[in-house]
CSV table of C-alpha atoms and ligand atoms in Angstrom, one decimal:
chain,number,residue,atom,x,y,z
Z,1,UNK,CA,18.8,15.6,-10.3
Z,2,UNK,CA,19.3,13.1,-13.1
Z,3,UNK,CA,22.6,14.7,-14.0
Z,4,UNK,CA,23.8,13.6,-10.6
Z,5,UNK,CA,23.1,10.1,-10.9
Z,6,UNK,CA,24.8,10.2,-14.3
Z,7,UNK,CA,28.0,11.3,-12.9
Z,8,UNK,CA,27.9,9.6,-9.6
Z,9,UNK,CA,27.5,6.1,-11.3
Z,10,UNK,CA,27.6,3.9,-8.2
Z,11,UNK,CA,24.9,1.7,-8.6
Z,12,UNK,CA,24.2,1.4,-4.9
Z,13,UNK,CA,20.6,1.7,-5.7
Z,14,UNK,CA,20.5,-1.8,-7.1
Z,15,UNK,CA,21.3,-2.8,-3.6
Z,16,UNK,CA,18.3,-4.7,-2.2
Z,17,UNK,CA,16.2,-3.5,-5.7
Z,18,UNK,CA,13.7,-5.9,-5.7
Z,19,UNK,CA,13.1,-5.2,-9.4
Z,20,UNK,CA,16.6,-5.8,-10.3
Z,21,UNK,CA,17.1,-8.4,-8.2
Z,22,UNK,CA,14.6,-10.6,-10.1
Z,23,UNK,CA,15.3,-9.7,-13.8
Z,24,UNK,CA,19.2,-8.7,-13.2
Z,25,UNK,CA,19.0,-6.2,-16.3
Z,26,UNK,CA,20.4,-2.9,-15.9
Z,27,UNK,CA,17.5,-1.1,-17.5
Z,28,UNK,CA,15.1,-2.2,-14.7
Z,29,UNK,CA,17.7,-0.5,-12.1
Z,30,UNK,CA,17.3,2.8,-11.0
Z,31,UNK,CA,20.7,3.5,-12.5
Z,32,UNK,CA,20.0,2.3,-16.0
Z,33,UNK,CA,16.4,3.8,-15.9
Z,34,UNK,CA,17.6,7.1,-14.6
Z,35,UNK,CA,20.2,6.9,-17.8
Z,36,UNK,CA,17.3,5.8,-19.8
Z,37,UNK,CA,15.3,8.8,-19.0
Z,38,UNK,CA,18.1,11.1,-19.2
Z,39,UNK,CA,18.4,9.7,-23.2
Z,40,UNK,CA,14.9,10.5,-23.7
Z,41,UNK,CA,14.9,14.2,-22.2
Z,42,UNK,CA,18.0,14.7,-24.0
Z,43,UNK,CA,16.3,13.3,-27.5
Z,44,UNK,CA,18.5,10.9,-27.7
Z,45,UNK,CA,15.7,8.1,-27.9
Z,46,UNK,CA,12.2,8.0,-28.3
Z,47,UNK,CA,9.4,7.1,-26.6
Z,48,UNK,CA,9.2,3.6,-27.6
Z,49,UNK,CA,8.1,0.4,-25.9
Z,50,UNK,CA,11.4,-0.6,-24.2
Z,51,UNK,CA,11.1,3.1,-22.8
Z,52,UNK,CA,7.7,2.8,-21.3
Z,53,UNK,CA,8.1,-1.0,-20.3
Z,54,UNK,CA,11.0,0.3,-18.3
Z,55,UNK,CA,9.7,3.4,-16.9
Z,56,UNK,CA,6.8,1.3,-15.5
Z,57,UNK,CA,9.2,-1.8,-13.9
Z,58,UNK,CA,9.8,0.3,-10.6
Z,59,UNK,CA,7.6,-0.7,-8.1
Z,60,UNK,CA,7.8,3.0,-6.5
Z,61,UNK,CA,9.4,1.1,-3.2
Z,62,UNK,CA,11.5,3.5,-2.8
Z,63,UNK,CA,14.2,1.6,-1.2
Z,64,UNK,CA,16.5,3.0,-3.7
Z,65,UNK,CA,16.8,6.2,-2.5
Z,66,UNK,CA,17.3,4.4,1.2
Z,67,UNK,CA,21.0,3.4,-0.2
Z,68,UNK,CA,21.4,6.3,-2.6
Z,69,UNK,CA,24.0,8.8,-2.0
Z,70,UNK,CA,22.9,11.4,-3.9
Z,71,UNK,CA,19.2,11.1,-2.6
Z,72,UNK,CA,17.9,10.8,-6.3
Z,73,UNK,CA,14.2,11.4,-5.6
Z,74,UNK,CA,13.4,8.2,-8.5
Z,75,UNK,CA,9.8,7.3,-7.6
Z,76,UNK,CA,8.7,11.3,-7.9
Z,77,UNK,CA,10.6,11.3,-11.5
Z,78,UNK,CA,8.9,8.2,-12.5
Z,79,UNK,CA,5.7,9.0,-11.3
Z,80,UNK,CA,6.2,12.7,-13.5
Z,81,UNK,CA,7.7,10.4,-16.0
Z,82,UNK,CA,4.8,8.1,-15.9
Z,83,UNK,CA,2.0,11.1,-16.2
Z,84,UNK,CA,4.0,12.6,-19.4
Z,85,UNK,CA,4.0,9.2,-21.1
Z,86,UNK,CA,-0.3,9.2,-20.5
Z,87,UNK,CA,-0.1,12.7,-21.9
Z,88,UNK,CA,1.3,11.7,-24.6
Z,89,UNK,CA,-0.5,9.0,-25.0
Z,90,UNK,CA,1.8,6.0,-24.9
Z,91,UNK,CA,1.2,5.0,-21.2
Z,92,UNK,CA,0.3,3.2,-19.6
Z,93,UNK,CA,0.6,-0.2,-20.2
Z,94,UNK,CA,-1.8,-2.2,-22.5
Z,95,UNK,CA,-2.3,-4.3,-18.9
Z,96,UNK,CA,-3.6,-1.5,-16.9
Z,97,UNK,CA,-6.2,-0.8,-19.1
Z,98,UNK,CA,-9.0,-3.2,-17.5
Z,99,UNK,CA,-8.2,-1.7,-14.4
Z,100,UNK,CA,-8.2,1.9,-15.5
Z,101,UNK,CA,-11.6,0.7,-17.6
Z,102,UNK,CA,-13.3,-0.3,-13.8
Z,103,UNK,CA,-11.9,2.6,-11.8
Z,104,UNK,CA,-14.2,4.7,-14.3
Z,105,UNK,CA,-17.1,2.7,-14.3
Z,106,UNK,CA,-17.2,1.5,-11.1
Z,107,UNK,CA,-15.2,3.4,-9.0
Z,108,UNK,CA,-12.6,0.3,-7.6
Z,109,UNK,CA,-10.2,-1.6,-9.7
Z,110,UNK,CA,-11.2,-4.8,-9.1
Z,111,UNK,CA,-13.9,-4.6,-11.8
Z,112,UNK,CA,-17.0,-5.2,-9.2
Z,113,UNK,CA,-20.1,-3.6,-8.6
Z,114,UNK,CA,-20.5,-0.8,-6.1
Z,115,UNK,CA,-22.8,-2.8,-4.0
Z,116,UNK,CA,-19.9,-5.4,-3.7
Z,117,UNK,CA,-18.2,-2.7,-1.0
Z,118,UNK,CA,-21.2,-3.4,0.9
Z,119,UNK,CA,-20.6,-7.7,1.8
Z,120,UNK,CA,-18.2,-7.6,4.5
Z,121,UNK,CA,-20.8,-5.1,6.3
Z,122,UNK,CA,-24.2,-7.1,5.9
Z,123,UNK,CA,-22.0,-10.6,6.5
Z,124,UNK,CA,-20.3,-8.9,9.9
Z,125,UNK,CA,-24.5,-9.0,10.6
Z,126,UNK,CA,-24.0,-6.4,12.9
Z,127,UNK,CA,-25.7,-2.8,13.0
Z,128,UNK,CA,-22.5,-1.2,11.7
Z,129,UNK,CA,-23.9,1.2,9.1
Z,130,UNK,CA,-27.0,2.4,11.8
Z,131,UNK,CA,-24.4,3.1,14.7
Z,132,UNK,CA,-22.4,5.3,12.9
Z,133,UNK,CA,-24.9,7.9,12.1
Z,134,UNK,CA,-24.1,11.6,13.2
Z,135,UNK,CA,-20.1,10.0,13.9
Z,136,UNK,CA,-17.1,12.1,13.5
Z,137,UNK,CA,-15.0,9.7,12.2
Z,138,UNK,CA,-15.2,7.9,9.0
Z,139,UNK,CA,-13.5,4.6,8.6
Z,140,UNK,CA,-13.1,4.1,5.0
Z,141,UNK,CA,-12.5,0.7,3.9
Z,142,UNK,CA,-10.6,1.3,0.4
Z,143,UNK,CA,-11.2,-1.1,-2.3
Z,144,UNK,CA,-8.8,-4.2,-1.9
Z,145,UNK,CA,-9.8,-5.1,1.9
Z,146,UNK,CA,-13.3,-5.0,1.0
Z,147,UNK,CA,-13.8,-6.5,-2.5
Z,148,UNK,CA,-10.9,-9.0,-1.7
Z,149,UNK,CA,-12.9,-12.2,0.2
Z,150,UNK,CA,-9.8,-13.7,1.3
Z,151,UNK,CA,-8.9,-10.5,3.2
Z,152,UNK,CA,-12.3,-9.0,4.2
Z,153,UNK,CA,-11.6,-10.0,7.6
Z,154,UNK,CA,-9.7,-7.3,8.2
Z,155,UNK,CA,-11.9,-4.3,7.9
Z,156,UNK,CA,-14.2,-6.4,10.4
Z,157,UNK,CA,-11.7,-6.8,12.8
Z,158,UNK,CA,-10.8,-3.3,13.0
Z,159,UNK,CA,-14.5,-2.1,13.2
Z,160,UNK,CA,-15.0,-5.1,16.2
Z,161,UNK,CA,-12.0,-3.6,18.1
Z,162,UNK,CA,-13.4,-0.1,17.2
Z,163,UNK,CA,-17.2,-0.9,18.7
Z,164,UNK,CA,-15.0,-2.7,22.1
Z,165,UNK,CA,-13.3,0.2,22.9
Z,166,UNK,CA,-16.7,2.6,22.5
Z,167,UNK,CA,-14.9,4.6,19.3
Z,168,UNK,CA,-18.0,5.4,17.0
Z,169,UNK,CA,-17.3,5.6,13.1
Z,170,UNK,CA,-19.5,5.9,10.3
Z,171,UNK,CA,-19.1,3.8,6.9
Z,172,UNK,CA,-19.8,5.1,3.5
Z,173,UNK,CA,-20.4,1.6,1.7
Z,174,UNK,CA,-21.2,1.4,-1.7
Z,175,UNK,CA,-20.9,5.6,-1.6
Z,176,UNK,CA,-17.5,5.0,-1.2
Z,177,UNK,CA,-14.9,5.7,-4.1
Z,178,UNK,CA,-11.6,4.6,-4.9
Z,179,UNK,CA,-9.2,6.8,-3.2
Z,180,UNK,CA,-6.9,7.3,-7.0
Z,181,UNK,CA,-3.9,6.0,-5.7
Z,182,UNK,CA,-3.5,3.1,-8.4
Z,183,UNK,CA,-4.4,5.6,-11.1
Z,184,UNK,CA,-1.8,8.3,-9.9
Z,185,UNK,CA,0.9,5.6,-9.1
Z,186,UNK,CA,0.0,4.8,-13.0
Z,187,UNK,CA,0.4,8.1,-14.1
Z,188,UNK,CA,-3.1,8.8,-14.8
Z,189,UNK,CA,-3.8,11.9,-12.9
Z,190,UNK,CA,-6.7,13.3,-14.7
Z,191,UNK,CA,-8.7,10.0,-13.5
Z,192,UNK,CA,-6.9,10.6,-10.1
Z,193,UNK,CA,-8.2,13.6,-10.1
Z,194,UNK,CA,-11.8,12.7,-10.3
Z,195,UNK,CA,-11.6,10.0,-7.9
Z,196,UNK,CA,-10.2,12.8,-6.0
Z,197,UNK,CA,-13.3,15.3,-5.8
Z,198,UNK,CA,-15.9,12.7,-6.2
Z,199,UNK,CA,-13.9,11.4,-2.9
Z,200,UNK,CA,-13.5,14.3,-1.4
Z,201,UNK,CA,-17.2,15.2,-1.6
Z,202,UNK,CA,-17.9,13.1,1.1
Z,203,UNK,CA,-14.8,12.8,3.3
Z,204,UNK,CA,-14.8,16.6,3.9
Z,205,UNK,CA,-18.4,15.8,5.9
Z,206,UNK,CA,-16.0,14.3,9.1
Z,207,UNK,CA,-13.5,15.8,10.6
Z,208,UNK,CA,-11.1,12.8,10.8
Z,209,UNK,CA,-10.8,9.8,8.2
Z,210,UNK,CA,-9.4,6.5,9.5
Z,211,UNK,CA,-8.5,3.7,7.0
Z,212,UNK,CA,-6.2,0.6,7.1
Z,213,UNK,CA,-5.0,0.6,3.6
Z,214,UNK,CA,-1.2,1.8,3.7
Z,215,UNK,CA,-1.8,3.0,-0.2
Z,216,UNK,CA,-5.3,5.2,1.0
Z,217,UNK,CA,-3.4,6.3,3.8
Z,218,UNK,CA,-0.4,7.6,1.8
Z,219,UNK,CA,-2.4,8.9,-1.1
Z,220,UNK,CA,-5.2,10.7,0.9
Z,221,UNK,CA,-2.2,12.0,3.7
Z,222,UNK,CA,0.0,13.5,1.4
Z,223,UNK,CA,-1.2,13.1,-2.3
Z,224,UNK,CA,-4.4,15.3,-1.7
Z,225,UNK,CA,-3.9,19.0,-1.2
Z,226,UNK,CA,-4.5,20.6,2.3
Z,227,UNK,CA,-6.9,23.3,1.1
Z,228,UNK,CA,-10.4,22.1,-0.2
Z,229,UNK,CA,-11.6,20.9,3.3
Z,230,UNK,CA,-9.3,17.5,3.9
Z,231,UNK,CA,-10.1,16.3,7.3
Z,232,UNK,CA,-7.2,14.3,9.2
Z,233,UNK,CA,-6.5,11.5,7.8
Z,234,UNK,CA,-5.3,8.4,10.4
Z,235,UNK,CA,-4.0,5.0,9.5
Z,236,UNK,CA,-6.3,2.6,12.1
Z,237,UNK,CA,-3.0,1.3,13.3
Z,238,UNK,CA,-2.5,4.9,15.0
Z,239,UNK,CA,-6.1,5.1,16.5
Z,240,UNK,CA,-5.8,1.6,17.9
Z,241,UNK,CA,-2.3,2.6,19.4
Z,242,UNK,CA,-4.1,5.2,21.1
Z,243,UNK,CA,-6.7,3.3,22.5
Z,244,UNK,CA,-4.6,0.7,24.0
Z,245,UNK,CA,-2.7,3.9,26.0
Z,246,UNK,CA,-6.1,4.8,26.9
Z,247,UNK,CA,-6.3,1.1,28.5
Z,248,UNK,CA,-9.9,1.1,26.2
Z,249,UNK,CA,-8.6,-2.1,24.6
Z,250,UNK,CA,-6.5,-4.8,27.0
Z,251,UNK,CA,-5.1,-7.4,25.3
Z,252,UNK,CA,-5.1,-10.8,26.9
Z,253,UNK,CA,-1.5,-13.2,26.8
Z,254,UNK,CA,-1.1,-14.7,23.1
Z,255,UNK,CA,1.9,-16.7,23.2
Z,256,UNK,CA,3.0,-16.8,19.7
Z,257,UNK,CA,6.4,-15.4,17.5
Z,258,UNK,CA,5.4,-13.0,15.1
Z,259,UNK,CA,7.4,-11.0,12.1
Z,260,UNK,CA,6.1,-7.6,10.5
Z,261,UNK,CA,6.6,-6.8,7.2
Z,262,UNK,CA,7.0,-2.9,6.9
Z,263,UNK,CA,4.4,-1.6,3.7
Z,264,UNK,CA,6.4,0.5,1.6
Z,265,UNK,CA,3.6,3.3,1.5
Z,266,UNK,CA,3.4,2.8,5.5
Z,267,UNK,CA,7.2,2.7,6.3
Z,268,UNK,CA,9.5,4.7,3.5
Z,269,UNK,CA,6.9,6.8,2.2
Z,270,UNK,CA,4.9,7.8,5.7
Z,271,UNK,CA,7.7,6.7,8.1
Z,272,UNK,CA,5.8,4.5,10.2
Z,273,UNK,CA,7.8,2.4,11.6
Z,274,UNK,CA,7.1,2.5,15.6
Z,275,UNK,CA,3.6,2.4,15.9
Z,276,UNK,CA,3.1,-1.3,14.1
Z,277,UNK,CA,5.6,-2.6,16.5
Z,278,UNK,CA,4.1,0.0,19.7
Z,279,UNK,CA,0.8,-2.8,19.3
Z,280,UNK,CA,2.5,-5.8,18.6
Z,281,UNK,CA,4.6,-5.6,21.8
Z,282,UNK,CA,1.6,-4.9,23.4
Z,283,UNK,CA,-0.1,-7.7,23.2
Z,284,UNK,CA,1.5,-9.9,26.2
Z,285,UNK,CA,3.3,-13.6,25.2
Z,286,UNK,CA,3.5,-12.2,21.5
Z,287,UNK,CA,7.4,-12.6,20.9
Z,288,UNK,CA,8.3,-10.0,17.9
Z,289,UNK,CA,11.3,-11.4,16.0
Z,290,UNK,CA,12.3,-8.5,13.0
Z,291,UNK,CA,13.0,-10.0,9.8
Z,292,UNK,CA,16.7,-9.5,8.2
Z,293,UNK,CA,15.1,-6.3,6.0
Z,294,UNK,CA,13.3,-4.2,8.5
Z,295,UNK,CA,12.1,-0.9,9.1
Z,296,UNK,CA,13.9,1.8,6.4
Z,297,UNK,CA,15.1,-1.4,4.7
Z,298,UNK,CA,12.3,-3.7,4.2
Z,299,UNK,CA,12.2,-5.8,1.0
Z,300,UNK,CA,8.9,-4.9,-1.3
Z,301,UNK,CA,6.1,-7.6,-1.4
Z,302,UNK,CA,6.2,-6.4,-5.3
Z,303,UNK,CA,2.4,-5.7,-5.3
Z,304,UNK,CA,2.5,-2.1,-6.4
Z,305,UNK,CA,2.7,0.8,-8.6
Z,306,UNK,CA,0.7,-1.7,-11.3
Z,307,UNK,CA,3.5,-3.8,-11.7
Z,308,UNK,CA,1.3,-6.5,-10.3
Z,309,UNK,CA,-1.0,-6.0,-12.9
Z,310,UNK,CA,1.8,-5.9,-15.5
Z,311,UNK,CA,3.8,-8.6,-14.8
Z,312,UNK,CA,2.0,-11.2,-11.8
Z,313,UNK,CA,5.3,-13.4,-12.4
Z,314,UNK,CA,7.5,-11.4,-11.6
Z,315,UNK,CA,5.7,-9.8,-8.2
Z,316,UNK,CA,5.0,-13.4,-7.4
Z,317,UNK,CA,8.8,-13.9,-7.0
Z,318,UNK,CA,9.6,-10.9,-4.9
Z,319,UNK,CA,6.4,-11.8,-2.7
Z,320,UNK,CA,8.3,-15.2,-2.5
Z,321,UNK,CA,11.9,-13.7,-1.2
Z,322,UNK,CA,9.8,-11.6,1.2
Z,323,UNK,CA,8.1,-14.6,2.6
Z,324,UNK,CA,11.4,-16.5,2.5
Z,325,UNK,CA,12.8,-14.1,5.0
Z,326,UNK,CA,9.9,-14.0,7.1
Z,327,UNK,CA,10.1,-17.9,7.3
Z,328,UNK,CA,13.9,-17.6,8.5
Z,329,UNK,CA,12.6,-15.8,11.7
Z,330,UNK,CA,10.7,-19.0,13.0
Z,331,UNK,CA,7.3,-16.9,13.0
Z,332,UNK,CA,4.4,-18.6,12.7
Z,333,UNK,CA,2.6,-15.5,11.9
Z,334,UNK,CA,3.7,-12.9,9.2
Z,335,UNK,CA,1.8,-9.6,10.3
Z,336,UNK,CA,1.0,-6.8,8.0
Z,337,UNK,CA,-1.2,-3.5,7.2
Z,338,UNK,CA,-1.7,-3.3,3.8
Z,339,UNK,CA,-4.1,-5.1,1.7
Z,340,UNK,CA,-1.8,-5.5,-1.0
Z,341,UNK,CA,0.8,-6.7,0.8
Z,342,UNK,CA,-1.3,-9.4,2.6
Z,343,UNK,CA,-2.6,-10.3,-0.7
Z,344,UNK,CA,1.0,-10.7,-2.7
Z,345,UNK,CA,2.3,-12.3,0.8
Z,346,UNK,CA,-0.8,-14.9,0.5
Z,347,UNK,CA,0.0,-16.0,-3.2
Z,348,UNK,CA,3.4,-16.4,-2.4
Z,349,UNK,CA,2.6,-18.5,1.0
Z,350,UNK,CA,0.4,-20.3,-1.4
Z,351,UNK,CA,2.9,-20.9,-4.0
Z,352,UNK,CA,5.7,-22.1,-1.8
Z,353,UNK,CA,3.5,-24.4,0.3
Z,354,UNK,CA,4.8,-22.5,3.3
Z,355,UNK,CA,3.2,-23.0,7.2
Z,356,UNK,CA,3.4,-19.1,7.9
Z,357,UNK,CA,0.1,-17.1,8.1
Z,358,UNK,CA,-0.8,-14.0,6.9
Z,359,UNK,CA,-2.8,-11.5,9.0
Z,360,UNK,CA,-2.9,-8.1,9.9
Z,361,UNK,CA,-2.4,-6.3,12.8
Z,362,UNK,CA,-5.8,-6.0,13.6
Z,363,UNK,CA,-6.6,-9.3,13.3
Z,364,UNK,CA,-4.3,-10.6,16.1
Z,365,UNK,CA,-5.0,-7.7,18.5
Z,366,UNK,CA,-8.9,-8.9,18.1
Z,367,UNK,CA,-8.1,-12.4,18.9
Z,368,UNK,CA,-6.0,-10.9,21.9
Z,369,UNK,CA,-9.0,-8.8,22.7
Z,370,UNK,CA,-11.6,-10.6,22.0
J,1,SF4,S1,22.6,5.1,-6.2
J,1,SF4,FE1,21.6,7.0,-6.8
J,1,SF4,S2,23.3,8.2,-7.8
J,1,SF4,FE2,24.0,6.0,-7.7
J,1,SF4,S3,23.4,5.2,-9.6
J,1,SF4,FE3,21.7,4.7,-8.2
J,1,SF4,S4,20.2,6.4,-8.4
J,1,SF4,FE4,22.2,7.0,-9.4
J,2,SF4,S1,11.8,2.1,-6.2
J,2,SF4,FE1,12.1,-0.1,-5.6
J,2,SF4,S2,11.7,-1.3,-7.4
J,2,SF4,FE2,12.0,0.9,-8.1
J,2,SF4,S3,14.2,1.0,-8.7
J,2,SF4,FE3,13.9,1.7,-6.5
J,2,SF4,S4,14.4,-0.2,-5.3
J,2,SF4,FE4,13.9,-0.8,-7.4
């Protein structure tokens, strides 16, 4: 595949690369990391820093391969290229390592107790954890919405549109363990893979598992083998789509304009792109104006694959071109589903002293709902 890229050449891929666009070095483009890589396999180079520092600049958006002739599969060969570098022991980054540190000991990467899962449950002060006993559905909250106070509304809302339209779900809360997705986008699969069982352990007890983390939805969907018991895995967006056809949620007029940012893990890696929009445009008065990036094409918020982690400055920047565009629509409301997303699209909103507001979808069909 690489020997493609080598003689095609084009460099379309740095179209849109929010990467590239940012630093403007070749090396950080797909084309001068896939030459990069190509050195290295060939023994040209080594495995040095400026080789690891580059192979972990992508942000595994995968907008690349969007504009790509050749359909270079680039975040699959970084994520293999990633894995080798831990097996060799030169990745990942020295930055990852408090993060890899409190995915071992406590099961999240945001280096807080187990119990912490718990606070958005006992604050909601309602009899969540009790009503979903004997449920077939599991809503699992990931780590970010939850351990994230600025964004722990969000789980809430989705279980306060799940009790109004009668859908009963159980909640693991401090049982519940990081699904491995930072630790595989890292390269780390052998801590992946024991998030993985210790996960699966309890998942496999329900026959459907619904979350509203775009990164837990892609990882446990199509990082996590069919065999061994996986039970169907839903992003909430797709249940609450369903229960508005059901007419068991009817959404009252909210006149406002809205934009939607597309998550990368939700839109080019799950290609869910109606259903976001299917519940926006169901909620009367709400005016949906797309952003000049949509859909397929939709601009990173530069929160993953640990280059956050890595290098804050540089996410921060992208977040900032994201909300730029957003701001161009005239929305007064930027709408996600992704934690990490809302969370790089807050700092930046933040940083730029910017009117706009963050929220996810759930959030805005419980106001409408509510
Ligand atoms: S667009 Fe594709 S083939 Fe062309 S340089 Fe980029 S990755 Fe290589
Ligand atoms: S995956 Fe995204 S960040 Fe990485 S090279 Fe491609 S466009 Fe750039």
């Amino acid at each position: 595949m690489l020997e493609d890229c080598s003689r095609c050449h084009c460099g379309c891929c740095k179209d849109g690369c929010p990467i590239y666009n940012t630093l403007f070095e070749e090396q950080v483009s797909a084309r001068g990391r896939n030459l990069i890589i190509r050195a290295y396999l060939k023994g040209v180079i080594e495995a040095d820093e400026r080789l690891v520092r580059t192979v972990y600049s992508c942000l595994l958006c995968r907008l690349d391969e969007e504009n790509c002739g050749a359909r270079i599969p680039c975040a699959e060969i970084y994520e293999n290229m990633r894995a080798h570098l831990v097996e060799k022991g030169v990745g990942p980054l020295p930055e990852h390592e408090a993060l890899t540190a409190s995915l071992r000991n406590y099961g999240n990467p945001w280096m807080q107790p187990k119990t912490a899962r718990e606070k958005w449950i006992k604050r909601s002060k309602l009899p969540l954890k009790e009503e979903g006993e004997g449920a077939k559905s599991l809503y699992y909250s990931g780590c970010t919405f939850p351990l994230d106070p600025s964004i722990q509304s969000v789980p809430l809302a989705v279980a306060k549109l799940f009790r109004l339209a009668g859908e009963k779900f159980a909640l693991l809360g401090k049982d519940e363990v990081c699904c491995g997705s930072t630790s595989l986008r890292i390269g780390e699969r052998k801590l992946f893979e024991e998030l993985r069982q210790n996960n699966m352990e309890k998942l496999k007890q329900y026959e459907r598992v619904i979350t509203s983390c775009a990164g837990c939805y892609k990882t446990m969907s199509q990082d996590y083998p069919d065999s061994d018991g996986k039970p169907e895995i839903l992003h909430s967006l797709q249940v609450l789509r369903d229960l508005l056809k059901w007419g068991k949620l009817k959404p009252s007029e909210t006149k406002v304009r809205v934009t939607y940012h597309d998550p990368c893990h939700l839109g080019r890696h799950s290609g869910m792109y109606d259903i976001p929009r299917e519940i926006i445009n169901s909620i009367p008065g709400v005016e949906l104006v797309e952003m000049r990036n949509s859909r397929e094409l939709a601009r990173c918020c530069g929160s993953g694959a640990g280059v956050k982690t890595a290098n804050p400055e540089v996410s921060l920047e992208i977040a900032k071109r994201r909300v730029e565009e957003a701001c161009e629509t005239g929305a007064e409301i930027l709408l996600s589903a992704c934690p990490f997303c809302e969370q790089g699209l807050i700092d930046a909103t933040k940083a730029m002293k910017k009117k706009i507001k963050v929220m996810d979808i759930a959030e805005l069909l419980l106001e409408a709902c509510d």
